Coordinates of C-alpha atoms in Angstrom, one line a residue:
Chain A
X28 CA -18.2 -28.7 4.4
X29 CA -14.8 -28.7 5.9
X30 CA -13.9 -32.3 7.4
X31 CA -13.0 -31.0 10.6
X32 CA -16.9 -31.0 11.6
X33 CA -16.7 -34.7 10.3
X34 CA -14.1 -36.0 12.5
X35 CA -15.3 -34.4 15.6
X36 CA -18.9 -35.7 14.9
X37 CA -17.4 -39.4 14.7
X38 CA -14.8 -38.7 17.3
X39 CA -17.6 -37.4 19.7
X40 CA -19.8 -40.2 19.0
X41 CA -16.7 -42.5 19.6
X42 CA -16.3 -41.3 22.8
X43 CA -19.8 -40.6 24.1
X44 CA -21.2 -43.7 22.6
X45 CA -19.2 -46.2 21.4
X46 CA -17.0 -47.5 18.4
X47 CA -19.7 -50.1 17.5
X48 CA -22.5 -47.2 17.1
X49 CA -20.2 -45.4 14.9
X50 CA -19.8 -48.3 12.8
X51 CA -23.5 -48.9 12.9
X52 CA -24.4 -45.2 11.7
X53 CA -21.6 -45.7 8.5
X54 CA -23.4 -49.1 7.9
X55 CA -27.0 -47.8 7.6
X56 CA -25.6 -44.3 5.0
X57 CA -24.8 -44.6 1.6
X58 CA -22.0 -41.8 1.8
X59 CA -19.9 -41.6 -1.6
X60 CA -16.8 -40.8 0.8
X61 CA -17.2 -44.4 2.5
X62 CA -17.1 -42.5 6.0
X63 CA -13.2 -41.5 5.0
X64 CA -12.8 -38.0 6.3
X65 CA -9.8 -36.0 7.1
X66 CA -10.3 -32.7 8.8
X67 CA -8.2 -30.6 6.3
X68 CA -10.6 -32.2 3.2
X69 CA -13.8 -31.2 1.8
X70 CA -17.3 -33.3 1.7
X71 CA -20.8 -33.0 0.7
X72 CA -23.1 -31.1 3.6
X73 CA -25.5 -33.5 2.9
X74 CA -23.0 -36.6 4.1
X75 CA -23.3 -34.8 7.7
X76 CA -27.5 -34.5 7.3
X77 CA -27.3 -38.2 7.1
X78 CA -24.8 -39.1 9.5
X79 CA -26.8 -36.9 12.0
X80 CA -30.2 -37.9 10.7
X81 CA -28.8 -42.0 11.4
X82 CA -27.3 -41.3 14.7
X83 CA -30.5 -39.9 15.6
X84 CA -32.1 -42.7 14.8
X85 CA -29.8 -45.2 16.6
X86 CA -29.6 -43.1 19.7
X87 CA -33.2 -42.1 20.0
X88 CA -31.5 -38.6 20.5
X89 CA -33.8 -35.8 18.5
X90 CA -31.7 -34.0 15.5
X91 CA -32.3 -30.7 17.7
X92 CA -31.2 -31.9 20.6
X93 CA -28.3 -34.1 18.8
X94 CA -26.8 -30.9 17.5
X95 CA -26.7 -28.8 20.2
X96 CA -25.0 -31.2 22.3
X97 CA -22.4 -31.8 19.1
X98 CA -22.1 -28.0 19.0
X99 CA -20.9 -27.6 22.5
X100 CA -19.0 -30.9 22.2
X101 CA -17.3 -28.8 19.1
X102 CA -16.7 -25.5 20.7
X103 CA -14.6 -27.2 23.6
X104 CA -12.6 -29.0 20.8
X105 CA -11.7 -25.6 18.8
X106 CA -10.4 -24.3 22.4
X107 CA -8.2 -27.2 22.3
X108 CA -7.3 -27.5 18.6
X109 CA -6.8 -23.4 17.7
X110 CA -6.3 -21.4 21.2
X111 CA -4.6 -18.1 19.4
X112 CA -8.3 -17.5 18.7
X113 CA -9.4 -17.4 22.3
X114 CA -5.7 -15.6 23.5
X115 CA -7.0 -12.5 25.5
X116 CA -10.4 -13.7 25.3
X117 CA -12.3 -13.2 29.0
X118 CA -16.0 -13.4 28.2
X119 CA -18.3 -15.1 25.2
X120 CA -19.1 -11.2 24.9
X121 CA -16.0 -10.3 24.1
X122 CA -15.5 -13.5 21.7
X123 CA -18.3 -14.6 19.8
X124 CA -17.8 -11.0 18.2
X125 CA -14.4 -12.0 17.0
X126 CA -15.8 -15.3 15.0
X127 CA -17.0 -13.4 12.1
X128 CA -14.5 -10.5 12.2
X129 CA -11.9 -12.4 12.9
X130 CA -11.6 -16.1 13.3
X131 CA -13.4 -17.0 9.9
X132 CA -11.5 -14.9 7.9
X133 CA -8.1 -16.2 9.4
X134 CA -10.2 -19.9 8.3
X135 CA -10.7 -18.5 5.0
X136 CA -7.1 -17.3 4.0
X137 CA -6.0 -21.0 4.2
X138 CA -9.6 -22.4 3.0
X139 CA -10.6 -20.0 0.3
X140 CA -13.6 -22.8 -0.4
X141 CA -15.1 -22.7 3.3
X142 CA -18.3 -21.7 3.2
X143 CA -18.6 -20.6 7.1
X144 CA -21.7 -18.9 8.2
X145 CA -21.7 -15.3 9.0
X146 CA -22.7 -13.9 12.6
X147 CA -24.0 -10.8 12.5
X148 CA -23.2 -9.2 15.8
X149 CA -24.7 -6.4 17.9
X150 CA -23.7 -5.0 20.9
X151 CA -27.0 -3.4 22.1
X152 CA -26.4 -2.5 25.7
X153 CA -23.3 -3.4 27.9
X154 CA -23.5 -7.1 29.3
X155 CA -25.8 -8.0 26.5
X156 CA -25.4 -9.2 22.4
X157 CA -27.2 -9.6 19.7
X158 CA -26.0 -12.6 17.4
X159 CA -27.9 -12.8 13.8
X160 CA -27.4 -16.3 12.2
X161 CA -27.1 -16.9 8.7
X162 CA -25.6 -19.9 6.5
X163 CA -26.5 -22.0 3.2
X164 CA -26.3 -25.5 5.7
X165 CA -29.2 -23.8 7.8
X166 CA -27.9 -25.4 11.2
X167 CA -29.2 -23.1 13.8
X168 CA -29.3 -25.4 16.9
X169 CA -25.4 -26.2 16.2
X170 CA -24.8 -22.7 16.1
X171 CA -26.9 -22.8 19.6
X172 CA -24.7 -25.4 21.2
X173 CA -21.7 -23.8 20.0
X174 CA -22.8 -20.7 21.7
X175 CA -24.0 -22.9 25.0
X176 CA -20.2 -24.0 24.9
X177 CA -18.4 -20.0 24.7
X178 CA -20.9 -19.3 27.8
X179 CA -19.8 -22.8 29.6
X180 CA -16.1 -22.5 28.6
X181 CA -16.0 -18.8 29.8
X182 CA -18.3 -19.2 32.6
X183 CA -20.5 -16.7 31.8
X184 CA -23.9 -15.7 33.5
X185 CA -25.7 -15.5 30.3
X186 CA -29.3 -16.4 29.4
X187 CA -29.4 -17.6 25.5
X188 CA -32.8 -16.8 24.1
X189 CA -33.2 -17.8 20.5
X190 CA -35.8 -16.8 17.9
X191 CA -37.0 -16.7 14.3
X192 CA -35.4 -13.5 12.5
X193 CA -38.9 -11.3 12.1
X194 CA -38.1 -10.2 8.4
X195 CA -35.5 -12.5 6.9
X196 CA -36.4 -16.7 6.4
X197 CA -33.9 -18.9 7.7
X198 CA -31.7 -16.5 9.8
X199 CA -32.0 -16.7 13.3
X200 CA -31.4 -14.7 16.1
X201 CA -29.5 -15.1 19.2
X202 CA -30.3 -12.8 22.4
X203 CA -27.5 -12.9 25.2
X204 CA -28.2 -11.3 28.2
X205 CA -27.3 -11.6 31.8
X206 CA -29.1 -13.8 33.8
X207 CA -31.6 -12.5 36.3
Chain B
X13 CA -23.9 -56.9 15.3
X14 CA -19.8 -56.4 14.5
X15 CA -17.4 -57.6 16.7
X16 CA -14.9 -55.5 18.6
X17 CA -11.9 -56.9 16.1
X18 CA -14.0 -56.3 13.5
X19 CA -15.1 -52.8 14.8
X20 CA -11.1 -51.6 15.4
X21 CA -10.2 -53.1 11.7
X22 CA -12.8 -51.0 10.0
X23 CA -12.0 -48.2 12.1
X24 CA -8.0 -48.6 11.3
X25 CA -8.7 -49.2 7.3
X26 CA -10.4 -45.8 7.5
X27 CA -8.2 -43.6 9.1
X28 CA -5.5 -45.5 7.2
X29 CA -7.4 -44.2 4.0
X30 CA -8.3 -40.8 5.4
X31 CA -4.1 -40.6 6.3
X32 CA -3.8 -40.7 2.7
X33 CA -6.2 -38.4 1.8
X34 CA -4.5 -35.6 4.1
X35 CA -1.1 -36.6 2.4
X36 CA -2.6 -36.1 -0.7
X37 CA -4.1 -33.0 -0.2
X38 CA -0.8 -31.5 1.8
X39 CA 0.6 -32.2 -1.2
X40 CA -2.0 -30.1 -3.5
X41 CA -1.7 -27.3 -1.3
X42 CA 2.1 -27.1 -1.1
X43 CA 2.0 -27.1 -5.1
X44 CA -1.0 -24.4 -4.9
X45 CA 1.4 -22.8 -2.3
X46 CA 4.7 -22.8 -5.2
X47 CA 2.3 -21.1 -7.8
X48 CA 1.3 -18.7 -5.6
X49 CA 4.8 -17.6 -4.7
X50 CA 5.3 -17.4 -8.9
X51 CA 2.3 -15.0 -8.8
X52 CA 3.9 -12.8 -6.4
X53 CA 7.2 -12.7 -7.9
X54 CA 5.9 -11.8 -11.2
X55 CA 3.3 -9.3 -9.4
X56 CA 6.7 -7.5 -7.9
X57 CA 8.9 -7.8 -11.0
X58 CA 6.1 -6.0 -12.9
X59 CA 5.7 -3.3 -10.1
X60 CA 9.4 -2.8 -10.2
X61 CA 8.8 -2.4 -14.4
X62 CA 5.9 -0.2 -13.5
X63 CA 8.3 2.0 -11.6
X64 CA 10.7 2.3 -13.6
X65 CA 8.6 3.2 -16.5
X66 CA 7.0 5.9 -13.9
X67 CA 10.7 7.4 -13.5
X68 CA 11.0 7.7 -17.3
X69 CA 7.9 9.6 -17.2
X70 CA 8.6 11.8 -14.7
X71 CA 12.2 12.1 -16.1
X72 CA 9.7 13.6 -19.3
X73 CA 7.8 15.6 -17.2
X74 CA 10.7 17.4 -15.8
X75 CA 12.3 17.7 -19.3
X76 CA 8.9 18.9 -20.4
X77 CA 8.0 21.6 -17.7
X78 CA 8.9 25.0 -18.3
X79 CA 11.2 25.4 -14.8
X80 CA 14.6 24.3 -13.7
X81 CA 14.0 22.2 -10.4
X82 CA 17.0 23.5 -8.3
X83 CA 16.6 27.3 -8.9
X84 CA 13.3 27.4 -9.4
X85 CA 13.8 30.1 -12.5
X86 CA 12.8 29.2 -15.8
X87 CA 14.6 26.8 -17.8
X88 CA 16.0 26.9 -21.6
X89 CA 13.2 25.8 -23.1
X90 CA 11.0 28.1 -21.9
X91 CA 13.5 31.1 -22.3
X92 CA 13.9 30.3 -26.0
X93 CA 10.2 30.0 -26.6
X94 CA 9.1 32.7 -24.9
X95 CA 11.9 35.2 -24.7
X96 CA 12.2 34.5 -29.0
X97 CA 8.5 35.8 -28.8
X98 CA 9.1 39.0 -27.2
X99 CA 12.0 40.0 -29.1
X100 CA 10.1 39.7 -31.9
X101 CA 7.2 41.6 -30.6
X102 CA 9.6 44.3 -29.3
X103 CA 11.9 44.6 -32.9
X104 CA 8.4 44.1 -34.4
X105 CA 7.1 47.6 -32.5
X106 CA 10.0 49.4 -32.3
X107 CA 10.0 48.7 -28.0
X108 CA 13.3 48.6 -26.2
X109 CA 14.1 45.2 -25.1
X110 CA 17.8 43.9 -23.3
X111 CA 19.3 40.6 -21.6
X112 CA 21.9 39.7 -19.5
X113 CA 24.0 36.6 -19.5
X114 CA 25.2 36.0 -15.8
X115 CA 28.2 34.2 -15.1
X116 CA 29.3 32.7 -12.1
X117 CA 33.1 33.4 -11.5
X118 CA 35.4 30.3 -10.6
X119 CA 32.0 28.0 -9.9
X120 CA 34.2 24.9 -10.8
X121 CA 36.5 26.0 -8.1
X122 CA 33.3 26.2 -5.6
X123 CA 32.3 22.9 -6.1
X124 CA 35.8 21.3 -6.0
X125 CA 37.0 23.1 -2.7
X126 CA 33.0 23.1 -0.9
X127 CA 31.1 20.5 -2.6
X128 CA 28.5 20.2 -4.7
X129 CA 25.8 20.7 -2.2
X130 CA 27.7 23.8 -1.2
X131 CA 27.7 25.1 -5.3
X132 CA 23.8 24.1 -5.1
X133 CA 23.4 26.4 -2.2
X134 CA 25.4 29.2 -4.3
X135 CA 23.2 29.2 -7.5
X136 CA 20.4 28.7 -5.7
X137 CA 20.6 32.2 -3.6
X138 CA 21.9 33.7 -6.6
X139 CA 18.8 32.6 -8.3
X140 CA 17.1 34.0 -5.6
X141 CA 18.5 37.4 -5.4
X142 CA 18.3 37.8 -9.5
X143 CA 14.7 37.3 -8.5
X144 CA 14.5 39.7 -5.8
X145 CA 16.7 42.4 -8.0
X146 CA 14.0 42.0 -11.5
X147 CA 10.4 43.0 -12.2
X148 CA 7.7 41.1 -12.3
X149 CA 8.0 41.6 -16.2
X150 CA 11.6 40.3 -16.7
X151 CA 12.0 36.6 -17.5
X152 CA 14.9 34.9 -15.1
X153 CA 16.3 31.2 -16.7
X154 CA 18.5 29.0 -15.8
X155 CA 21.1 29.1 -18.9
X156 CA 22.9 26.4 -17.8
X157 CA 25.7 25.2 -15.7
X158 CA 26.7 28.0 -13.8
X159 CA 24.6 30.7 -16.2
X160 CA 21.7 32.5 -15.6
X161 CA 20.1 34.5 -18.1
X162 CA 17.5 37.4 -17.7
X163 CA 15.0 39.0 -20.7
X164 CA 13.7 42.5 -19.6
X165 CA 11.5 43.7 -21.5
X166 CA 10.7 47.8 -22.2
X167 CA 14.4 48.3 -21.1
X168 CA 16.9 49.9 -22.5
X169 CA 20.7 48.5 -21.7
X170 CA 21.2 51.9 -19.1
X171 CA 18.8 50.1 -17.1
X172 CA 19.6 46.4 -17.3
X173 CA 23.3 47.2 -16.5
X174 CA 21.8 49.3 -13.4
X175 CA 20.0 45.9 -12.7
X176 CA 23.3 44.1 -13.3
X177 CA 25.0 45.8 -11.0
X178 CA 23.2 45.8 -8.5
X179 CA 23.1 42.2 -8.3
X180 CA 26.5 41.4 -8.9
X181 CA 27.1 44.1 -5.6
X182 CA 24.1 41.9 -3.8
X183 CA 25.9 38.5 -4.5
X184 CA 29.5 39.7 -3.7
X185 CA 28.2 40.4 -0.2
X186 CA 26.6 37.4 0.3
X187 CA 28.5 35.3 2.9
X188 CA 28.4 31.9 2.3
X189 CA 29.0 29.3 4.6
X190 CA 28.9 25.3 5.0
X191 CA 28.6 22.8 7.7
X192 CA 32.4 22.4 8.6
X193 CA 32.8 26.3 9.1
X194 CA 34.3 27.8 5.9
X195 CA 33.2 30.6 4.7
X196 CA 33.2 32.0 1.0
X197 CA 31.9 34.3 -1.3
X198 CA 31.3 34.7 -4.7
X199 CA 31.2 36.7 -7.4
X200 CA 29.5 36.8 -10.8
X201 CA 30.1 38.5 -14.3
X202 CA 27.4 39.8 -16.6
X203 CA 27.2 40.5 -20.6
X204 CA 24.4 42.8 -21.2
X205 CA 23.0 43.4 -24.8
X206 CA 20.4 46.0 -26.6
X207 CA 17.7 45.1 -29.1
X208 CA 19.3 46.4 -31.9
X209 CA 17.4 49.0 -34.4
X210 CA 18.8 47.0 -36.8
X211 CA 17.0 43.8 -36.1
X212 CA 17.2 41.2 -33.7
X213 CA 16.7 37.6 -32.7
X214 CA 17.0 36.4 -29.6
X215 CA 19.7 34.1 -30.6
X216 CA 21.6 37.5 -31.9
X217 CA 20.9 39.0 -28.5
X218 CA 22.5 36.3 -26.6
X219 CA 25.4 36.2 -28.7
X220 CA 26.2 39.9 -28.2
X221 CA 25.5 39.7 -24.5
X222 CA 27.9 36.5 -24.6
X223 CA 30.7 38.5 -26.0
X224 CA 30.3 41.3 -23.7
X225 CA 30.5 38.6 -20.5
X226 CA 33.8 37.7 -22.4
X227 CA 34.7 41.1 -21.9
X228 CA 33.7 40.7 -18.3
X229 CA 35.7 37.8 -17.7
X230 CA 38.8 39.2 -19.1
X231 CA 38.9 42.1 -17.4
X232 CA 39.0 40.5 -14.2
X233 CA 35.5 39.2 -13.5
X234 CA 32.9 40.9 -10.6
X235 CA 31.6 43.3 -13.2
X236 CA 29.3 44.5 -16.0
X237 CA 29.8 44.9 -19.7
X238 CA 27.8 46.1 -22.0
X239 CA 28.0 44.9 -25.8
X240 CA 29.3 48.0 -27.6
X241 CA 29.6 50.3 -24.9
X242 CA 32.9 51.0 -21.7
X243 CA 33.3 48.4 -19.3
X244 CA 31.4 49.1 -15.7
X245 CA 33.1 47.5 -12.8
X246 CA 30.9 46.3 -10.2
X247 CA 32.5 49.2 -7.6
X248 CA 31.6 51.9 -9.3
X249 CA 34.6 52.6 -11.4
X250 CA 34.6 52.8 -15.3
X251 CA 37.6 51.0 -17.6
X252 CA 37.8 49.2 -20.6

């Protein structure tokens, strides 16, 4: 997992917490990185199940809940960190297709190792999209928050309805539509 | 419970450390980054190889194919093969059987006064009107330079110097003219030979039809000659 998701976490804890609790959370996990992360280096996914499995347990914050609010927290910090991906971007419509078909593979040309997960994305009648989840970290309520934060940083009027994919285990799918 | 000194210094010595991390792997990448540009040099030094290799080839092909690219007749080869077999078909059953060997007159001086592209132009619609003036049945190459050279089969030399002349009339009132406004015309001469009852190759044709352009030539160009026989002058008019 690309270090990048690392930094943010901590950074976002930093700020929304305070630097004690992130000290607290490295204390209490036995990371073999020692809770050194750059964003342009590589760790084990399972260093971020623990940090977010600890800070859940300090905060009293469930994991869910934990990870949506990192994934919005995220989304707002890739607006700020990479904005020639959101250059003529007006709507999370007209974005979140552009993640797969474009914004991952631009990630992968310099990070041939990023194992990204893939949206699947469906237009199925105008206003509305179809997102179908699908990654080897199985993180489907970051990929929620993410999503909350492209409908808060566009200012959409979209209604995000999420549910089990009916034939496939462990993808998920994401229903935009506008709100009534 | 940590302190807030202790809290910054823990935070510091980890960025510090995770600083150096980043150097290090900047520095990977820039080195991954150098072989990758030696990958894509050698990629286009062996796809400059690759084309040239694919020029020889086609080089081969051309040398290989049976017609000469800027007339669009036959070329040498294929005259040799195939016009040797029909000589010795026709010698074989007794069939007549003539050639001509057409010689552009004062071609060097075409291409010295108009250019190259100009002399190109010139054998080109002469190629074209040998084409136009021959059966389907005769066999119209591309001799060399300036020579063109025609097989007709089941003729006898009457006809082939009818043929000749014709041509050689068809070509002399061709007007010819380039870009910067002069205008030219040329002429050719032609050696015409008989499949002779005697025997025949068509490397003994060729020579006898050579001689006979010689004879052409000498007596002032713009006409036919047949091996063996009175000079015909491409007016009309009969002399030696």
């Amino acid at each position: 997992m690309k270090g990048i998701v690392f930094t943010e976490f901590l950074e976002m804890l930093e700020a929304q917490h305070s630097p004690a609790l992130v000290e607290e959370v490295l204390d209490h996990v036995d990371l073999p990185s020692g809770g050194v992360y750059t964003s342009v280096g590589t760790y084990a996914p399972a260093e971020m199940v623990a940090l977010v499995v600890e800070t859940s347990r300090q905060t009293g914050l469930p994991v869910p809940e934990l990870l949506r609010a990192f994934g919005r927290h995220l989304f707002a910090r890739f607006v700020a960190l990479f904005p020639m991906f959101f250059e003529g971007r007006t709507s999370s419509l007209d974005f979140l297709p552009t993640v797969h078909s474009f914004v991952h593979l631009e990630v992968q040309k310099l990070y041939a190792d990023a194992e990204l997960p893939s949206f699947d994305v469906k237009a199925t009648a105008p206003g509305h999209l179809t997102l179908v989840y699908r990654s080897s970290r199985n993180l489907p309520d970051l990929a929620q928050g993410l999503i909350e934060g492209a409908i808060a940083h566009f200012g959409d009027h979209l209604s995000l309805v999420r549910e089990a994919h009916p034939t496939e285990p462990g993808a998920v799918v994401f229903h935009l539509a506008p709100k009534a | 419970m940590l302190d807030e000194l202790q809290v910054l210094t823990r935070r510091f010595e980890r960025e510090r450390r995770a600083r150096k991390a980043a150097e290090e792997i900047a520095e990977t990448k820039s080195r991954e980054l150098y072989l990758k540009s030696q990958e894509v040099q050698q990629a286009l030094a062996a796809e400059q190889q690759a084309r040239a290799e694919i020029q020889a080839l086609l080089g081969e092909v051309e040398r290989l194919s049976v017609t000469d690219p800027l007339t669009g007749l036959y070329n040498r080869r294929y005259l040799d093969a195939q016009g040797g077999t029909w000589v010795t078909l026709a010698a074989r059953h007794g069939h007549p059987l003539s050639v001509q060997m057409i010689d552009l007159d004062h071609f060097k001086r075409v291409n010295d006064t108009h250019g190259h592209a100009a002399g190109d132009e010139v054998l080109r619609t002469a190629a074209t009107l040998l084409k136009a003036g021959t059966r389907q049945t005769d066999l119209c190459a591309r001799f060399g330079g300036e020579e063109l050279c025609v097989v007709l089969p089941n003729t006898d030399p009457i006809g082939a110097v009818t043929l000749a002349r014709r041509f050689i009339a068809a070509l002399a009132a061709t007007p010819f003219q380039i870009s910067d406004g002069d205008r030219f015309n040329v002429t050719a001469s032609v050696g015409v030979a008989g499949l002779s009852p005697d025997g025949d190759s068509l490397e003994t044709l060729l020579k006898r039809a050579d001689a006979a352009l010689y004879r052409a030539k000498e007596g002032g160009r713009n006409r036919v000659v047949c091996d063996g026989s009175p000079v015909f002058a491409g007016d009309g008019g009969v002399g030696r």
